[in-house]
Coordinates of N, CA, C and O and ligand atoms in Angstrom, one line a residue:
X535 N -19.4 36.4 -12.9 CA -19.9 35.8 -11.6 C -19.7 34.3 -11.6 O -20.2 33.6 -12.4
X536 N -19.0 33.8 -10.5 CA -18.8 32.4 -10.4 C -20.1 31.6 -10.2 O -21.0 32.1 -9.5
X537 N -20.1 30.4 -10.7 CA -21.2 29.5 -10.4 C -20.8 28.3 -9.5 O -21.5 27.4 -9.3
X538 N -19.5 28.4 -9.0 CA -19.0 27.3 -8.3 C -19.3 27.4 -6.8 O -19.0 28.5 -6.2
X539 N -19.9 26.4 -6.2 CA -20.2 26.4 -4.7 C -19.4 25.2 -4.1 O -19.6 24.1 -4.5
X540 N -18.6 25.5 -3.1 CA -17.9 24.5 -2.4 C -18.9 24.0 -1.3 O -19.5 24.8 -0.6
X541 N -18.9 22.7 -1.1 CA -19.7 22.1 0.0 C -18.7 21.3 0.9 O -18.3 20.2 0.5
X542 N -18.4 21.8 2.0 CA -17.4 21.2 2.9 C -18.0 20.6 4.1 O -18.8 21.2 4.8
X543 N -17.6 19.4 4.4 CA -18.1 18.6 5.5 C -17.0 18.1 6.4 O -16.0 17.7 6.0
X544 N -17.3 18.3 7.7 CA -16.3 18.0 8.7 C -16.4 16.6 9.3 O -17.0 15.7 8.7
X545 N -15.8 16.4 10.5 CA -15.5 15.1 11.0 C -16.7 14.2 11.3 O -17.8 14.7 11.8
X546 N -16.6 13.0 11.0 CA -17.6 11.9 11.2 C -18.7 11.9 10.3 O -19.6 11.0 10.3
X547 N -18.9 12.9 9.4 CA -20.0 13.0 8.5 C -19.9 11.9 7.4 O -20.9 11.5 6.8
X548 N -18.7 11.3 7.3 CA -18.5 10.2 6.4 C -19.3 9.0 6.9 O -19.5 8.0 6.1
X549 N -19.7 9.0 8.2 CA -20.4 7.9 8.8 C -22.0 8.0 8.7 O -22.7 7.2 9.1
X550 N -22.4 9.1 8.1 CA -23.8 9.3 8.0 C -24.6 8.1 7.4 O -24.1 7.5 6.4
X551 N -25.7 7.9 7.9 CA -26.5 6.8 7.4 C -26.2 5.4 8.0 O -26.9 4.4 7.8
X552 N -25.2 5.4 8.8 CA -24.8 4.1 9.5 C -25.2 4.1 10.9 O -25.5 3.0 11.5
X553 N -25.3 5.3 11.6 CA -25.7 5.3 13.0 C -26.5 6.6 13.3 O -26.4 7.5 12.5
X554 N -27.2 6.6 14.4 CA -27.9 7.7 14.9 C -28.9 8.4 13.8 O -28.9 9.6 13.7
X555 N -29.6 7.5 13.1 CA -30.5 8.1 12.1 C -31.6 9.0 12.7 O -32.1 9.9 12.0
X556 N -31.9 8.7 14.0 CA -33.0 9.6 14.7 C -32.5 11.0 14.8 O -33.3 11.9 14.9
X557 N -31.2 11.2 14.8 CA -30.6 12.6 14.9 C -30.3 13.2 13.5 O -30.6 14.3 13.2
X558 N -29.6 12.3 12.7 CA -29.1 12.8 11.5 C -29.8 12.4 10.2 O -29.4 12.8 9.1
X559 N -30.8 11.5 10.4 CA -31.5 11.0 9.2 C -30.8 9.7 8.6 O -29.7 9.3 9.2
X560 N -31.3 9.1 7.6 CA -30.8 7.9 7.1 C -30.0 8.0 5.8 O -29.5 7.0 5.3
X561 N -30.0 9.2 5.3 CA -29.2 9.4 4.0 C -27.7 9.3 4.3 O -27.3 9.8 5.3
X562 N -27.0 8.7 3.3 CA -25.6 8.7 3.4 C -25.1 10.1 2.8 O -25.8 10.8 2.1
X563 N -23.8 10.4 3.1 CA -23.2 11.6 2.6 C -23.2 11.5 1.1 O -23.4 12.5 0.4
X564 N -22.9 10.3 0.5 CA -22.9 10.2 -0.9 C -24.3 10.4 -1.5 O -24.4 11.0 -2.6
X565 N -25.3 10.0 -0.8 CA -26.7 10.3 -1.3 C -27.0 11.8 -1.3 O -27.6 12.4 -2.2
X566 N -26.5 12.5 -0.2 CA -26.7 13.9 -0.1 C -26.0 14.6 -1.3 O -26.5 15.5 -1.9
X567 N -24.8 14.1 -1.5 CA -23.9 14.7 -2.6 C -24.6 14.6 -3.9 O -24.7 15.5 -4.7
X568 N -25.2 13.4 -4.2 CA -25.8 13.1 -5.5 C -27.0 14.0 -5.7 O -27.2 14.6 -6.8
X569 N -27.8 14.1 -4.7 CA -29.0 15.0 -4.8 C -28.6 16.5 -5.0 O -29.3 17.2 -5.8
X570 N -27.6 16.9 -4.3 CA -27.1 18.3 -4.4 C -26.6 18.6 -5.8 O -26.8 19.7 -6.4
X571 N -25.8 17.6 -6.4 CA -25.3 17.8 -7.8 C -26.5 18.0 -8.7 O -26.5 18.9 -9.6
X572 N -27.6 17.2 -8.6 CA -28.7 17.3 -9.4 C -29.4 18.7 -9.3 O -29.7 19.4 -10.2
X573 N -29.6 19.1 -8.0 CA -30.2 20.4 -7.7 C -29.4 21.5 -8.3 O -29.9 22.5 -8.8
X574 N -28.0 21.4 -8.1 CA -27.1 22.4 -8.6 C -27.3 22.6 -10.1 O -27.3 23.8 -10.6
X575 N -27.4 21.5 -10.8 CA -27.5 21.6 -12.2 C -28.7 22.4 -12.6 O -28.7 23.3 -13.5
X576 N -29.8 22.1 -11.9 CA -31.1 22.9 -12.2 C -31.0 24.4 -11.9 O -31.7 25.2 -12.5
X577 N -30.1 24.7 -11.0 CA -29.9 26.1 -10.6 C -28.8 26.8 -11.4 O -28.5 27.9 -11.2
X578 N -28.2 26.0 -12.3 CA -27.1 26.6 -13.1 C -25.8 26.8 -12.3 O -25.0 27.6 -12.6
X579 N -25.7 25.9 -11.2 CA -24.5 26.0 -10.4 C -23.7 24.7 -10.5 O -24.2 23.7 -11.0
X580 N -22.4 24.7 -10.1 CA -21.6 23.5 -10.0 C -21.2 23.4 -8.6 O -20.8 24.4 -7.9
X581 N -21.2 22.2 -8.0 CA -20.7 22.1 -6.6 C -19.4 21.2 -6.6 O -19.2 20.3 -7.4
X582 N -18.6 21.5 -5.6 CA -17.4 20.7 -5.3 C -17.6 20.3 -3.9 O -17.6 21.0 -2.9
X583 N -18.0 19.0 -3.7 CA -18.4 18.4 -2.5 C -17.3 17.6 -1.8 O -16.8 16.7 -2.4
X584 N -17.0 17.9 -0.6 CA -15.8 17.2 0.1 C -16.1 17.0 1.5 O -16.9 17.7 2.2
X585 N -15.4 16.0 2.1 CA -15.5 15.7 3.5 C -14.1 15.4 4.0 O -13.3 14.7 3.4
X586 N -13.8 15.8 5.3 CA -12.6 15.5 5.9 C -12.8 15.4 7.4 O -13.7 16.0 8.0
X587 N -11.9 14.6 8.1 CA -12.0 14.5 9.5 C -11.0 15.5 10.2 O -10.8 15.4 11.4
X588 N -10.3 16.3 9.4 CA -9.2 17.1 9.9 C -9.5 18.6 9.8 O -9.8 19.2 8.7
X589 N -9.3 19.3 10.9 CA -9.6 20.7 11.0 C -8.8 21.6 10.0 O -9.4 22.4 9.3
X590 N -7.5 21.3 10.0 CA -6.7 22.1 9.1 C -7.0 22.0 7.6 O -6.9 22.9 6.8
X591 N -7.5 20.8 7.3 CA -7.9 20.6 5.9 C -9.1 21.5 5.5 O -9.2 22.0 4.5
X592 N -10.0 21.6 6.5 CA -11.2 22.5 6.3 C -10.7 24.0 6.1 O -11.2 24.7 5.2
X593 N -9.7 24.4 6.9 CA -9.1 25.7 6.8 C -8.5 25.9 5.4 O -8.8 26.9 4.7
X594 N -7.7 24.9 4.9 CA -7.1 24.9 3.6 C -8.1 25.0 2.5 O -8.0 25.7 1.5
X595 N -9.2 24.3 2.6 CA -10.3 24.3 1.6 C -11.0 25.6 1.6 O -11.4 26.1 0.5
X596 N -11.2 26.2 2.7 CA -11.8 27.6 2.7 C -10.9 28.6 2.0 O -11.4 29.4 1.2
X597 N -9.6 28.5 2.2 CA -8.7 29.3 1.5 C -8.7 29.0 0.0 O -8.7 30.0 -0.9
X598 N -8.8 27.8 -0.4 CA -8.9 27.4 -1.8 C -10.2 27.9 -2.4 O -10.1 28.4 -3.6
X599 N -11.3 27.8 -1.7 CA -12.5 28.4 -2.3 C -12.4 29.8 -2.6 O -12.9 30.3 -3.6
X600 N -11.7 30.5 -1.7 CA -11.4 32.0 -1.9 C -10.6 32.2 -3.1 O -10.9 33.0 -4.0
X601 N -9.5 31.5 -3.2 CA -8.6 31.6 -4.4 C -9.3 31.3 -5.7 O -9.0 31.9 -6.7
X602 N -10.2 30.3 -5.6 CA -10.9 29.9 -6.8 C -12.0 30.9 -7.2 O -12.7 30.8 -8.2
X603 N -12.3 31.9 -6.3 CA -13.3 32.8 -6.5 C -14.7 32.2 -6.5 O -15.6 32.6 -7.2
X604 N -14.9 31.2 -5.6 CA -16.2 30.6 -5.5 C -17.3 31.5 -5.2 O -17.1 32.6 -4.6
X605 N -18.5 31.1 -5.6 CA -19.7 32.0 -5.3 C -20.1 31.9 -3.8 O -20.5 32.9 -3.2
X606 N -19.9 30.7 -3.2 CA -20.3 30.5 -1.8 C -19.6 29.2 -1.3 O -19.2 28.4 -2.1
X607 N -19.6 29.1 0.0 CA -19.2 27.8 0.6 C -20.4 27.4 1.5 O -20.8 28.2 2.4
X608 N -20.8 26.2 1.4 CA -21.8 25.6 2.4 C -20.9 24.8 3.3 O -20.1 23.9 2.9
X609 N -20.9 25.1 4.6 CA -20.0 24.5 5.5 C -20.7 23.8 6.7 O -21.4 24.5 7.5
X610 N -20.6 22.5 6.7 CA -21.0 21.7 7.9 C -19.8 21.3 8.5 O -19.2 20.2 8.2
X611 N -19.3 22.1 9.5 CA -18.0 21.8 10.1 C -18.2 20.7 11.2 O -17.2 20.4 11.9
X612 N -19.4 20.2 11.4 CA -19.7 19.2 12.4 C -19.2 19.6 13.8 O -19.4 20.8 14.1
X613 N -18.5 18.8 14.5 CA -18.1 19.2 15.9 C -17.1 20.4 15.9 O -17.1 21.1 16.9
X614 N -16.4 20.6 14.8 CA -15.5 21.8 14.8 C -16.3 23.1 14.9 O -15.7 24.1 15.2
X615 N -17.5 23.0 14.5 CA -18.4 24.2 14.6 C -18.3 24.8 16.0 O -18.3 26.0 16.1
X616 N -18.3 23.9 17.0 CA -18.4 24.4 18.4 C -17.1 24.6 19.1 O -17.1 24.9 20.3
X617 N -16.0 24.4 18.4 CA -14.7 24.4 19.0 C -13.6 25.3 18.3 O -12.6 25.6 18.9
X618 N -13.8 25.5 17.0 CA -12.7 25.9 16.2 C -12.6 27.4 15.9 O -13.3 28.0 15.0
X619 N -11.7 28.1 16.7 CA -11.4 29.5 16.4 C -10.7 29.6 15.0 O -10.8 30.6 14.3
X620 N -9.9 28.6 14.7 CA -9.3 28.5 13.4 C -10.3 28.6 12.2 O -10.0 29.3 11.2
X621 N -11.4 27.9 12.4 CA -12.4 28.0 11.3 C -13.1 29.4 11.3 O -13.4 29.9 10.2
X622 N -13.3 29.9 12.5 CA -13.9 31.3 12.6 C -13.0 32.3 11.8 O -13.4 33.1 11.0
X623 N -11.7 32.2 12.2 CA -10.7 33.1 11.5 C -10.7 32.9 10.0 O -10.6 33.9 9.3
X624 N -10.7 31.6 9.6 CA -10.7 31.4 8.1 C -11.9 31.9 7.4 O -11.8 32.5 6.4
X625 N -13.1 31.7 8.1 CA -14.3 32.2 7.5 C -14.3 33.8 7.4 O -14.8 34.3 6.4
X626 N -13.7 34.4 8.4 CA -13.6 35.9 8.4 C -12.5 36.3 7.4 O -12.6 37.5 6.9
X627 N -11.5 35.5 7.1 CA -10.4 35.9 6.3 C -10.7 35.8 4.8 O -10.0 36.4 4.0
X628 N -11.8 35.1 4.4 CA -12.1 35.0 3.0 C -13.2 35.9 2.6 O -14.1 36.3 3.4
X629 N -13.2 36.2 1.3 CA -14.3 37.1 0.7 C -15.5 36.3 0.4 O -16.6 36.9 0.2
X630 N -15.4 35.0 0.2 CA -16.5 34.2 -0.2 C -17.5 34.0 1.0 O -17.1 33.7 2.1
X631 N -18.8 34.2 0.7 CA -19.8 34.0 1.8 C -19.9 32.6 2.2 O -20.0 31.7 1.3
X632 N -19.9 32.4 3.5 CA -20.1 31.0 4.1 C -21.5 30.8 4.6 O -22.0 31.7 5.4
X633 N -22.1 29.7 4.2 CA -23.4 29.4 4.7 C -23.3 28.2 5.6 O -22.8 27.1 5.2
X634 N -23.6 28.4 6.9 CA -23.4 27.3 7.9 C -24.6 26.3 7.7 O -25.7 26.7 7.5
X635 N -24.3 25.0 7.7 CA -25.3 24.0 7.5 C -25.2 22.9 8.6 O -24.1 22.5 9.0
X636 N -26.4 22.5 9.1 CA -26.4 21.4 10.1 C -27.6 20.5 9.8 O -28.7 21.1 9.5
X637 N -27.4 19.2 9.8 CA -28.6 18.3 9.7 C -29.5 18.4 10.9 O -30.7 18.6 10.7
X638 N -29.0 18.4 12.1 CA -29.8 18.5 13.3 C -29.8 20.0 13.6 O -29.2 20.8 13.0
X639 N -30.5 20.3 14.7 CA -30.6 21.7 15.2 C -29.8 21.7 16.5 O -30.3 21.4 17.6
X640 N -28.5 22.2 16.4 CA -27.6 22.1 17.6 C -28.2 22.9 18.8 O -27.9 22.6 19.9
X641 N -29.0 24.0 18.5 CA -29.5 24.8 19.6 C -30.5 24.0 20.4 O -30.9 24.5 21.5
X642 N -31.0 22.9 19.9 CA -32.0 22.1 20.7 C -31.3 20.9 21.3 O -32.0 20.0 21.8
X643 N -30.0 20.8 21.3 CA -29.2 19.7 21.8 C -28.4 20.1 23.0 O -28.7 21.0 23.7
X644 N -27.4 19.3 23.3 CA -26.6 19.6 24.5 C -26.0 21.1 24.4 O -25.7 21.6 23.4
X645 N -25.8 21.6 25.7 CA -25.4 23.0 25.8 C -24.1 23.3 25.0 O -23.9 24.3 24.4
X646 N -23.2 22.3 25.0 CA -21.9 22.5 24.3 C -22.0 22.7 22.8 O -21.1 23.2 22.2
X647 N -23.2 22.4 22.3 CA -23.4 22.6 20.8 C -24.1 23.9 20.6 O -24.3 24.3 19.4
X648 N -24.4 24.7 21.6 CA -25.1 26.0 21.4 C -24.2 27.1 20.9 O -24.7 28.0 20.3
X649 N -22.9 26.9 21.2 CA -22.0 27.9 20.6 C -21.5 27.5 19.2 O -21.2 26.3 19.0
X650 N -21.5 28.5 18.3 CA -21.0 28.2 16.9 C -20.0 29.2 16.5 O -20.4 30.4 16.3
X651 N -18.7 28.8 16.5 CA -17.7 29.7 16.0 C -17.9 30.0 14.5 O -17.7 31.2 14.1
X652 N -18.3 29.0 13.8 CA -18.6 29.2 12.3 C -19.7 30.3 12.2 O -19.6 31.2 11.4
X653 N -20.7 30.2 13.0 CA -21.9 31.1 13.0 C -21.5 32.5 13.2 O -22.2 33.4 12.8
X654 N -20.4 32.7 13.9 CA -19.9 34.1 14.2 C -19.5 34.8 12.9 O -19.3 36.0 12.9
X655 N -19.2 34.0 11.9 CA -18.7 34.6 10.6 C -19.5 34.3 9.4 O -19.3 34.8 8.4
X656 N -20.5 33.4 9.6 CA -21.3 32.9 8.5 C -22.3 34.0 8.0 O -22.8 34.8 8.8
X657 N -22.6 34.0 6.7 CA -23.6 34.9 6.2 C -25.0 34.4 6.5 O -25.9 35.2 6.5
X658 N -25.1 33.1 6.7 CA -26.5 32.6 6.9 C -26.3 31.2 7.5 O -25.2 30.6 7.6
X659 N -27.4 30.6 8.0 CA -27.3 29.3 8.6 C -28.6 28.5 8.3 O -29.7 29.1 8.4
X660 N -28.5 27.3 8.0 CA -29.7 26.4 7.8 C -29.4 25.1 8.6 O -28.4 24.5 8.4
X661 N -30.3 24.9 9.5 CA -30.1 23.7 10.4 C -31.5 23.1 10.8 O -32.5 23.7 10.7
X662 N -31.3 21.8 11.2 CA -32.5 21.1 11.7 C -33.4 20.5 10.7 O -34.5 20.0 11.0
X663 N -33.1 20.5 9.4 CA -34.0 20.0 8.4 C -33.5 18.7 7.8 O -34.0 18.2 6.7
X664 N -32.5 18.0 8.5 CA -31.9 16.8 7.9 C -31.2 17.1 6.6 O -30.7 18.2 6.4
X665 N -31.3 16.2 5.7 CA -30.5 16.4 4.4 C -31.0 17.6 3.7 O -30.3 18.3 2.9
X666 N -32.3 18.0 3.9 CA -32.9 19.2 3.2 C -32.2 20.5 3.6 O -32.2 21.5 2.9
X667 N -31.4 20.5 4.8 CA -30.7 21.7 5.2 C -29.7 22.0 4.1 O -29.5 23.2 3.8
X668 N -29.1 21.0 3.4 CA -28.1 21.3 2.4 C -28.8 21.9 1.1 O -28.3 22.8 0.5
X669 N -30.0 21.3 0.9 CA -30.7 21.8 -0.3 C -31.2 23.2 -0.1 O -31.1 24.1 -1.1
X670 N -31.7 23.6 1.1 CA -32.1 24.9 1.3 C -30.9 25.9 1.3 O -31.0 27.0 0.8
X671 N -29.8 25.4 1.8 CA -28.6 26.2 1.8 C -28.1 26.5 0.4 O -27.7 27.6 0.1
X672 N -28.3 25.5 -0.5 CA -27.9 25.7 -1.9 C -28.8 26.7 -2.6 O -28.3 27.5 -3.4
X673 N -30.1 26.7 -2.2 CA -31.0 27.7 -2.8 C -30.6 29.1 -2.3 O -30.6 30.0 -3.1
X674 N -30.2 29.2 -1.1 CA -29.7 30.5 -0.5 C -28.5 30.9 -1.3 O -28.3 32.1 -1.6
X675 N -27.6 30.0 -1.5 CA -26.3 30.3 -2.3 C -26.7 30.8 -3.7 O -26.1 31.8 -4.1
X676 N -27.6 30.2 -4.3 CA -28.0 30.6 -5.7 C -28.5 32.0 -5.7 O -28.4 32.7 -6.6
X677 N -29.2 32.4 -4.6 CA -29.8 33.7 -4.5 C -28.8 34.8 -4.2 O -29.2 36.0 -4.2
X678 N -27.6 34.4 -3.8 CA -26.6 35.5 -3.4 C -26.2 36.3 -4.6 O -26.1 35.9 -5.7
Ligands
LIG1921 O1 -26.3 18.3 12.8 C1 -25.2 18.5 12.2 O2 -25.1 18.5 11.0 C2 -23.9 18.5 13.1 O3 -23.0 19.4 12.4 C3 -23.4 17.1 13.1 C4 -22.1 16.9 14.0 C5 -22.4 17.5 15.4 O4 -21.2 17.5 16.1 C6 -22.9 18.9 15.3 O5 -23.2 19.4 16.6 C7 -24.1 19.0 14.5 C8 -21.8 15.4 14.1 C9 -21.6 14.7 12.9 C10 -21.4 13.2 13.3 O6 -22.1 12.4 12.3 C11 -22.3 11.1 12.6 C12 -22.9 10.4 11.6 C13 -23.2 9.1 11.9 C14 -23.0 8.5 13.1 C15 -22.4 9.3 14.1 C16 -22.1 10.6 13.9

């Protein structure tokens, strides 16, 4: 059984900690990554943590996670969550369970954030807990 968990982050999340802390918190993505590495070690897991601003790159990484036989993917697809049929198809095309992650709670925000294409294929979702959403999602991945 694989212990590898991919953590994939979509557009603009590289800017975390620089703006809109009232929505997304004040942690940078690098700080979230460091905390998750530490947590993963305690859970006997290894994480591969990545960020891209490009939709097709997320699709390629989902395929890669599948080829690598990863245990799970934690996916914060950011704005592509609400627009990308390509990500929905990729999540459906792979055998690896995908856990959707969001810092904020999109269901409590603008109407256009209420639809989640990723959510249509995800095994689970953790949202609205700030950086802790990643931590709770990793615990869920460990329990799979
Ligand atoms: O709450 C989340 O994690 C989101 O996935 C974040 C996305 C948003 O489009 C989703 O609806 C919910 C946006 C990420 C943008 O991150 C920024 C970071 C700093 C400054 C501005 C944006």
